[in-house]
Amino acid sequence: MKFGAYTACLADRSLPEVLEILTGMGLTSAEVNSGGFIPAPHIPLDAVLSSESARRDYLQIFADAGVELTALNCNGNPLSPLPNEGLKHADDLRRSIEAAGKLGIKHVITMSGLPGTDPTAKYPTWVVNAWNGIDMEILDYQWSVAVPFWKEIDELARRWDVRVAIELHPRNLVFNATTFQRLIAETGATNVGVEMDTSHLMWQQMDVVSVIRELGDRIFFAAAKDIKLFDGVKTKGVLDVDFTRVPEDAERTPVAIGYHVNAWPENPAWRFVAVGVGHDEDYWVEVLTALREVDPDMVVNIEHEDAEMSTLDGLEFAAKTLLAAADRL
């Protein structure tokens, strides 16, 4: 197995600095952002797409550091009815697949996307409990949008010999095992699989190991990410909507032109924590064991989003937990 990190949390540092940090923590894999929701400071995508020498120079940075570039990450909403989100993110995904193919990288990480309720909708709509008959009409429309798009993406991925790994993320049409299985059944996709991001399964109260074994070799890639439940879950459940807007004069994380990530509740039902804070080493041994059963060469990259720890402290804590668990396999 290979262990590394998604470099988005170190966006304020140069790529050589980032790779030095990772190797200092015993990590040998890197995943860089190439479009979608957030900026892409660690890859000159236009140059990579257009110039063979630029691709050689770019890959040499990783070779010099002793780190393998294992994936491009283009998480976004390519099915959004918002034109400044959906059209852009879909184009970013196509460009990322082409760039990965030209670089000889096998994986592009993304999300399935989420359409609106119907062709006239302005905003994406996530159906979380389809008890109302209307919801079935919404889902029928959303799948009618998703299926042809993902057939196109699968064909593009095959052309470039790339595997596209979908993160099972909330506020997406594909967010659990059964919705992913439906996507494959309706598209016949061969080069579309799952990025096993543990965190979103955790807070939705899924059994991560069971999902891994259910999906088997359709799991192409993995993200080590942890969550912790808090007292807020006792009265709110895991579908916590008590987020608030971030003031305009504060630092904000963009997700689309004109839109930003909201602020977490003061009393959350759950939140992201560094790997090992929410689930102990024994738990990660079980997860890594299941992933190794799927693929002995599985890449597992840390994704750090613990707001209570500095980036470096969080990454180091996560790396120690993950590598200690790996030593026990």
Short mmCIF file of C-alpha atoms in Angstrom, two decimals:
data_model
loop_
_atom_site.label_atom_id
_atom_site.label_comp_id
_atom_site.label_asym_id
_atom_site.label_seq_id
_atom_site.Cartn_x
_atom_site.Cartn_y
_atom_site.Cartn_z
CA MET A 1 0.00 0.00 0.00
CA LYS A 2 1.01 3.60 -0.52
CA PHE A 3 0.41 6.41 1.98
CA GLY A 4 0.41 10.13 1.33
CA ALA A 5 -1.71 13.26 1.48
CA TYR A 6 -4.00 15.48 -0.55
CA THR A 7 -2.08 18.76 -0.75
CA ALA A 8 -5.06 21.16 -0.72
CA CYS A 9 -4.53 21.87 2.98
CA LEU A 10 -1.05 23.22 2.14
CA ALA A 11 -2.20 25.54 -0.64
CA ASP A 12 -0.23 28.45 0.84
CA ARG A 13 3.09 26.64 0.29
CA SER A 14 5.03 25.89 -2.87
CA LEU A 15 4.96 22.38 -4.28
CA PRO A 16 8.60 21.61 -3.35
CA GLU A 17 7.89 22.78 0.22
CA VAL A 18 4.80 20.58 0.37
CA LEU A 19 6.66 17.49 -0.80
CA GLU A 20 9.41 18.10 1.74
CA ILE A 21 6.78 18.22 4.48
CA LEU A 22 5.24 14.95 3.33
CA THR A 23 8.54 13.07 3.16
CA GLY A 24 9.43 14.39 6.60
CA MET A 25 6.31 12.65 7.90
CA GLY A 26 7.15 9.37 6.18
CA LEU A 27 4.61 9.84 3.37
CA THR A 28 5.46 8.97 -0.24
CA SER A 29 2.29 9.81 -2.18
CA ALA A 30 0.79 13.15 -3.19
CA GLU A 31 -2.58 14.12 -4.68
CA VAL A 32 -2.96 17.65 -6.04
CA ASN A 33 -6.02 19.71 -6.86
CA SER A 34 -6.62 20.37 -10.56
CA GLY A 35 -9.95 22.21 -10.60
CA GLY A 36 -13.49 22.16 -9.29
CA PHE A 37 -14.44 23.76 -5.99
CA ILE A 38 -11.05 25.13 -4.97
CA PRO A 39 -7.98 26.65 -6.66
CA ALA A 40 -5.16 24.51 -8.05
CA PRO A 41 -1.88 26.08 -6.88
CA HIS A 42 0.18 22.88 -7.14
CA ILE A 43 -0.22 22.14 -10.85
CA PRO A 44 0.23 24.45 -13.87
CA LEU A 45 -2.64 22.75 -15.67
CA ASP A 46 -2.57 24.77 -18.89
CA ALA A 47 1.16 24.15 -19.32
CA VAL A 48 0.81 20.45 -18.48
CA LEU A 49 -1.92 20.07 -21.09
CA SER A 50 -0.04 21.86 -23.84
CA SER A 51 3.66 21.11 -23.34
CA GLU A 52 5.57 17.84 -23.11
CA SER A 53 8.56 19.62 -21.60
CA ALA A 54 6.31 21.21 -18.97
CA ARG A 55 5.04 17.75 -18.08
CA ARG A 56 8.59 16.42 -17.74
CA ASP A 57 9.60 19.36 -15.57
CA TYR A 58 6.52 18.96 -13.41
CA LEU A 59 7.01 15.25 -12.80
CA GLN A 60 10.68 15.87 -12.06
CA ILE A 61 9.69 17.93 -9.01
CA PHE A 62 8.09 14.81 -7.54
CA ALA A 63 10.96 12.55 -8.59
CA ASP A 64 13.49 14.85 -6.95
CA ALA A 65 11.49 14.74 -3.71
CA GLY A 66 11.03 10.98 -3.75
CA VAL A 67 7.24 11.35 -3.81
CA GLU A 68 4.85 9.78 -6.31
CA LEU A 69 2.08 11.87 -7.83
CA THR A 70 -0.77 9.39 -7.47
CA ALA A 71 -3.85 11.42 -8.41
CA LEU A 72 -5.34 14.67 -9.58
CA ASN A 73 -8.31 15.86 -7.55
CA CYS A 74 -11.13 17.70 -9.28
CA ASN A 75 -13.92 17.62 -6.73
CA GLY A 76 -16.82 19.80 -7.78
CA ASN A 77 -20.39 19.67 -9.05
CA PRO A 78 -20.24 19.00 -12.78
CA LEU A 79 -24.04 18.50 -12.94
CA SER A 80 -25.00 21.74 -11.21
CA PRO A 81 -27.63 23.92 -12.92
CA LEU A 82 -25.59 26.95 -11.89
CA PRO A 83 -23.68 27.79 -15.10
CA ASN A 84 -20.72 29.20 -13.16
CA GLU A 85 -20.48 25.89 -11.31
CA GLY A 86 -21.74 23.02 -13.45
CA LEU A 87 -20.26 23.98 -16.82
CA LYS A 88 -16.93 25.01 -15.31
CA HIS A 89 -16.56 21.96 -13.09
CA ALA A 90 -17.48 19.60 -15.93
CA ASP A 91 -14.82 21.23 -18.10
CA ASP A 92 -12.32 21.06 -15.23
CA LEU A 93 -12.99 17.33 -14.93
CA ARG A 94 -12.45 16.71 -18.64
CA ARG A 95 -9.22 18.71 -18.56
CA SER A 96 -8.05 16.84 -15.46
CA ILE A 97 -8.61 13.47 -17.13
CA GLU A 98 -6.65 14.59 -20.17
CA ALA A 99 -3.86 15.98 -17.98
CA ALA A 100 -3.67 12.76 -15.97
CA GLY A 101 -3.46 10.74 -19.16
CA LYS A 102 -0.67 12.89 -20.53
CA LEU A 103 1.22 12.73 -17.23
CA GLY A 104 0.82 8.96 -16.98
CA ILE A 105 -1.18 9.25 -13.74
CA LYS A 106 -3.87 6.61 -13.34
CA HIS A 107 -6.41 8.37 -11.11
CA VAL A 108 -8.62 11.43 -11.08
CA ILE A 109 -10.71 12.02 -7.97
CA THR A 110 -14.06 13.78 -8.27
CA MET A 111 -17.72 13.78 -7.18
CA SER A 112 -20.75 12.55 -9.08
CA GLY A 113 -22.40 15.96 -9.09
CA LEU A 114 -25.98 16.96 -8.32
CA PRO A 115 -28.58 18.45 -10.70
CA GLY A 116 -31.59 20.51 -9.74
CA THR A 117 -35.18 19.30 -9.48
CA ASP A 118 -36.04 19.74 -13.16
CA PRO A 119 -34.79 21.49 -16.34
CA THR A 120 -35.85 24.92 -15.01
CA ALA A 121 -34.17 24.59 -11.60
CA LYS A 122 -31.66 27.22 -10.51
CA TYR A 123 -29.96 25.34 -7.67
CA PRO A 124 -28.87 21.74 -7.00
CA THR A 125 -31.28 19.71 -4.84
CA TRP A 126 -30.23 16.75 -2.70
CA VAL A 127 -32.99 14.24 -1.97
CA VAL A 128 -32.05 12.67 1.36
CA ASN A 129 -35.29 10.80 2.09
CA ALA A 130 -37.50 9.99 -0.88
CA TRP A 131 -40.73 9.26 1.02
CA ASN A 132 -42.72 11.83 -0.97
CA GLY A 133 -43.86 10.73 -4.42
CA ILE A 134 -42.59 14.03 -5.83
CA ASP A 135 -39.07 13.00 -4.85
CA MET A 136 -39.17 10.09 -7.27
CA GLU A 137 -39.87 12.52 -10.11
CA ILE A 138 -36.93 14.63 -9.00
CA LEU A 139 -34.65 11.60 -8.85
CA ASP A 140 -35.83 10.39 -12.26
CA TYR A 141 -34.86 13.75 -13.74
CA GLN A 142 -31.52 13.87 -11.92
CA TRP A 143 -30.55 10.40 -13.11
CA SER A 144 -31.55 11.34 -16.66
CA VAL A 145 -28.93 14.11 -16.44
CA ALA A 146 -26.27 12.06 -14.68
CA VAL A 147 -26.28 8.92 -16.84
CA PRO A 148 -25.32 10.47 -20.21
CA PHE A 149 -22.73 12.71 -18.55
CA TRP A 150 -21.05 9.78 -16.82
CA LYS A 151 -21.15 7.68 -19.97
CA GLU A 152 -19.21 10.48 -21.66
CA ILE A 153 -16.73 10.74 -18.77
CA ASP A 154 -16.19 6.97 -18.77
CA GLU A 155 -15.45 7.02 -22.49
CA LEU A 156 -13.01 9.89 -22.03
CA ALA A 157 -11.30 8.08 -19.16
CA ARG A 158 -10.88 4.94 -21.26
CA ARG A 159 -9.42 7.00 -24.09
CA TRP A 160 -6.76 8.41 -21.75
CA ASP A 161 -6.27 5.15 -19.78
CA VAL A 162 -7.35 6.86 -16.57
CA ARG A 163 -9.60 5.66 -13.76
CA VAL A 164 -12.04 8.20 -12.34
CA ALA A 165 -12.78 7.67 -8.64
CA ILE A 166 -15.97 9.21 -7.26
CA GLU A 167 -15.99 10.34 -3.64
CA LEU A 168 -19.19 9.18 -1.93
CA HIS A 169 -19.98 12.68 -0.74
CA PRO A 170 -23.19 14.17 0.65
CA ARG A 171 -25.07 16.68 -1.49
CA ASN A 172 -24.32 14.50 -4.50
CA LEU A 173 -26.47 12.08 -6.44
CA VAL A 174 -23.98 9.28 -5.69
CA PHE A 175 -23.23 9.24 -1.96
CA ASN A 176 -23.46 5.61 -0.78
CA ALA A 177 -23.02 2.05 -2.03
CA THR A 178 -26.43 1.64 -3.65
CA THR A 179 -26.38 4.95 -5.53
CA PHE A 180 -22.93 4.10 -6.88
CA GLN A 181 -24.11 0.66 -7.93
CA ARG A 182 -27.04 2.26 -9.73
CA LEU A 183 -24.65 4.57 -11.60
CA ILE A 184 -22.61 1.63 -12.86
CA ALA A 185 -25.70 -0.39 -13.74
CA GLU A 186 -27.20 2.46 -15.80
CA THR A 187 -23.99 3.61 -17.49
CA GLY A 188 -22.08 0.35 -17.96
CA ALA A 189 -18.97 2.32 -16.97
CA THR A 190 -15.68 0.45 -16.77
CA ASN A 191 -13.30 3.27 -15.79
CA VAL A 192 -15.46 4.84 -13.09
CA GLY A 193 -15.10 3.66 -9.51
CA VAL A 194 -15.04 4.91 -5.94
CA GLU A 195 -12.62 6.95 -3.90
CA MET A 196 -13.16 5.49 -0.44
CA ASP A 197 -13.29 8.66 1.66
CA THR A 198 -14.00 7.22 5.08
CA SER A 199 -15.28 10.41 6.73
CA HIS A 200 -18.58 10.89 4.92
CA LEU A 201 -19.52 7.27 5.49
CA MET A 202 -18.72 7.69 9.18
CA TRP A 203 -20.99 10.64 9.84
CA GLN A 204 -23.81 9.07 7.85
CA GLN A 205 -23.43 6.11 10.27
CA MET A 206 -22.37 3.58 7.64
CA ASP A 207 -20.01 0.73 8.41
CA VAL A 208 -16.90 1.67 6.42
CA VAL A 209 -15.48 -1.86 6.28
CA SER A 210 -18.83 -3.25 5.10
CA VAL A 211 -18.99 -0.67 2.31
CA ILE A 212 -15.44 -1.51 1.24
CA ARG A 213 -16.28 -5.20 1.03
CA GLU A 214 -19.59 -4.49 -0.71
CA LEU A 215 -17.94 -2.46 -3.49
CA GLY A 216 -14.77 -4.56 -3.76
CA ASP A 217 -12.60 -3.87 -6.79
CA ARG A 218 -14.75 -0.89 -7.73
CA ILE A 219 -12.79 0.97 -5.07
CA PHE A 220 -9.97 2.57 -7.02
CA PHE A 221 -8.46 4.90 -4.42
CA ALA A 222 -8.82 5.90 -0.75
CA ALA A 223 -8.80 9.01 1.41
CA ALA A 224 -8.02 8.73 5.12
CA LYS A 225 -10.26 11.24 6.85
CA ASP A 226 -11.84 11.09 10.29
CA ILE A 227 -14.89 12.54 12.05
CA LYS A 228 -16.10 12.80 15.63
CA LEU A 229 -19.68 12.92 16.86
CA PHE A 230 -20.61 15.58 19.44
CA ASP A 231 -23.53 16.19 21.80
CA GLY A 232 -25.35 18.14 19.11
CA VAL A 233 -26.16 14.85 17.40
CA LYS A 234 -28.47 13.94 20.31
CA THR A 235 -31.03 16.58 19.30
CA LYS A 236 -30.16 17.34 15.68
CA GLY A 237 -29.18 13.99 14.22
CA VAL A 238 -26.38 13.79 11.66
CA LEU A 239 -28.20 15.99 9.10
CA ASP A 240 -27.02 19.15 10.85
CA VAL A 241 -28.18 22.32 9.03
CA ASP A 242 -27.17 24.90 11.70
CA PHE A 243 -24.37 26.34 9.58
CA THR A 244 -23.99 30.13 9.26
CA ARG A 245 -22.64 32.52 6.66
CA VAL A 246 -19.01 33.64 6.88
CA PRO A 247 -18.75 37.47 6.99
CA GLU A 248 -17.59 39.11 3.75
CA ASP A 249 -14.53 40.64 5.45
CA ALA A 250 -13.35 37.25 6.78
CA GLU A 251 -11.31 34.64 4.95
CA ARG A 252 -13.69 32.46 2.96
CA THR A 253 -13.24 29.24 0.98
CA PRO A 254 -14.86 29.44 -2.48
CA VAL A 255 -16.92 26.61 -3.95
CA ALA A 256 -18.16 28.41 -7.07
CA ILE A 257 -18.13 31.94 -8.42
CA GLY A 258 -20.04 33.99 -5.84
CA TYR A 259 -20.46 31.09 -3.37
CA HIS A 260 -18.39 30.05 -0.36
CA VAL A 261 -18.20 27.39 2.34
CA ASN A 262 -20.34 28.23 5.38
CA ALA A 263 -19.19 28.33 9.01
CA TRP A 264 -19.61 25.22 11.15
CA PRO A 265 -22.16 25.30 14.01
CA GLU A 266 -20.88 26.12 17.48
CA ASN A 267 -22.55 22.96 18.79
CA PRO A 268 -22.17 20.59 15.83
CA ALA A 269 -23.60 17.12 15.49
CA TRP A 270 -20.22 16.12 14.08
CA ARG A 271 -17.14 17.62 12.49
CA PHE A 272 -13.99 16.56 10.70
CA VAL A 273 -11.02 15.71 12.92
CA ALA A 274 -7.49 14.49 12.30
CA VAL A 275 -7.14 10.79 11.57
CA GLY A 276 -6.94 9.06 14.94
CA VAL A 277 -8.90 11.66 16.91
CA GLY A 278 -12.33 10.28 16.09
CA HIS A 279 -11.41 6.61 15.58
CA ASP A 280 -8.43 4.91 17.21
CA GLU A 281 -5.57 2.98 15.66
CA ASP A 282 -7.37 -0.35 15.99
CA TYR A 283 -10.20 0.99 13.83
CA TRP A 284 -7.78 2.11 11.11
CA VAL A 285 -6.16 -1.33 11.13
CA GLU A 286 -9.56 -2.78 10.22
CA VAL A 287 -10.10 -0.22 7.44
CA LEU A 288 -6.63 -0.71 5.96
CA THR A 289 -7.03 -4.48 6.14
CA ALA A 290 -10.23 -4.28 4.11
CA LEU A 291 -8.65 -1.91 1.58
CA ARG A 292 -5.62 -4.18 1.19
CA GLU A 293 -7.97 -7.10 0.48
CA VAL A 294 -9.33 -5.07 -2.44
CA ASP A 295 -5.91 -4.02 -3.74
CA PRO A 296 -2.54 -4.67 -2.06
CA ASP A 297 -1.22 -1.55 -3.85
CA MET A 298 -4.10 0.70 -2.76
CA VAL A 299 -3.18 4.38 -2.37
CA VAL A 300 -4.43 5.97 0.86
CA ASN A 301 -4.02 9.74 1.01
CA ILE A 302 -4.71 11.78 4.14
CA GLU A 303 -7.20 14.61 3.74
CA HIS A 304 -6.81 17.11 6.57
CA GLU A 305 -9.77 19.32 7.51
CA ASP A 306 -9.56 19.48 11.31
CA ALA A 307 -10.18 23.13 12.21
CA GLU A 308 -9.05 22.56 15.81
CA MET A 309 -5.50 21.59 14.78
CA SER A 310 -2.94 23.41 12.67
CA THR A 311 -2.34 21.93 9.25
CA LEU A 312 1.09 20.58 10.12
CA ASP A 313 0.04 19.22 13.52
CA GLY A 314 -3.04 17.60 12.00
CA LEU A 315 -1.14 16.03 9.13
CA GLU A 316 1.58 14.74 11.43
CA PHE A 317 -0.95 13.27 13.86
CA ALA A 318 -2.80 11.61 11.00
CA ALA A 319 0.40 10.27 9.41
CA LYS A 320 1.55 8.72 12.69
CA THR A 321 -1.83 7.05 13.23
CA LEU A 322 -2.07 5.75 9.68
CA LEU A 323 1.50 4.48 9.43
CA ALA A 324 1.29 2.82 12.85
CA ALA A 325 -1.87 1.04 11.72
CA ALA A 326 -0.17 0.01 8.48
CA ASP A 327 2.74 -1.51 10.44
CA ARG A 328 0.25 -3.86 12.10
CA LEU A 329 -1.15 -5.30 8.88
#
